[in-house]
Amino acid sequence: MEELTRRKFLLNGAKAIALTLMGGLVWSAYLSEAKANVFVLRPPAALDEEEFLKHCIKCGLCVEACPFGTLKLATQGEAIITGTPYFTPREVPCKMCVDIPCVPICPTEALDINLVSNEKGLLDINKAKMGVAIVDREHCVAYWGVQCDACYRACPLMGEAIILELKRNERTGKHSFLLPVVMSEVCTGCGMCENACITKKAAIRVMPRHLALGEVGENYIKGWEKGDEKRLENLKTRDLSLDKNKQIQDYLNGEEF
Ligand code: SF4
Ligand code: SF4
Ligand code: SF4
């Protein structure tokens, strides 16, 4: 009888451990899934989505610190993990506060101050990468030939994060387009442009960078850009170590066409 009780006890203990482990696995699978799929814009200086979810304790201090009511905490029923902070630019964009009060207050570094600090260690909101604005060229009326520069004028980095490109209107033959074009390396994802867009549903929208942008990898190099030389050097070293006779082909700048 005593042996039976002992075995029952051990069995229950093993079950409890298995359930705990399964719970852990399910939760980490859930976090990975959430990272990959969720369309959510986080506060400035947020870590990558997966890391952010591991660090954020849902205290809401960043939301409280935001003087413009930009940030809110997800509630149950939303497609965002409950209790985590996010913003919706069409409703209230990030106003790019110079003192970025939402970031240093974060107790867990889910919002990492280093991501919005310059080389001198000073806060610099222009370094924020909350997302990237994408123009829907089909529904942006500037691409129809209508004069509109609302997004361009709303951008706190006007002329840098968003520029106007002059192009001849081939359809009329006598007019020009002034087309908004976003520079993804400069765009902070603040959403002022989306908020200002005049179309019924915004024709310029901020999207999470990992969902909106592609990645070239190391197979293609911009031979005409100095910034890409570093990547070229790395590629040369790696390729030569694999195959000493292999030459890198520069298709765009080579002599032959
Ligand atoms: S930078 Fe300012 S407006 Fe933007 S989320 Fe932080 S506190 Fe709010
Ligand atoms: S302050 Fe940091 S930990 Fe608290 S809710 Fe905001 S991001 Fe999460
Ligand atoms: S999100 Fe729009 S307004 Fe903000 S920096 Fe990017 S282009 Fe400018």
PDB file of C-alpha atoms in Angstrom, residues 157-163 182-183 186-187:
ATOM      1  CA  LEU A 157      12.573  64.668 -41.408  1.00  0.00           C
ATOM      2  CA  MET A 158      11.146  66.334 -44.517  1.00  0.00           C
ATOM      3  CA  GLY A 159      13.508  66.069 -47.446  1.00  0.00           C
ATOM      4  CA  GLU A 160      15.485  63.276 -45.760  1.00  0.00           C
ATOM      5  CA  ALA A 161      13.075  60.521 -44.735  1.00  0.00           C
ATOM      6  CA  ILE A 162      10.649  61.432 -47.475  1.00  0.00           C
ATOM      7  CA  ILE A 163      11.496  63.283 -50.672  1.00  0.00           C
ATOM      8  CA  VAL A 182      10.426  57.216 -48.618  1.00  0.00           C
ATOM      9  CA  MET A 183      14.097  56.717 -47.754  1.00  0.00           C
ATOM     10  CA  VAL A 186      16.256  57.488 -42.583  1.00  0.00           C
ATOM     11  CA  CYS A 187      12.548  56.930 -41.899  1.00  0.00           C
TER      12      CYS A 187
END
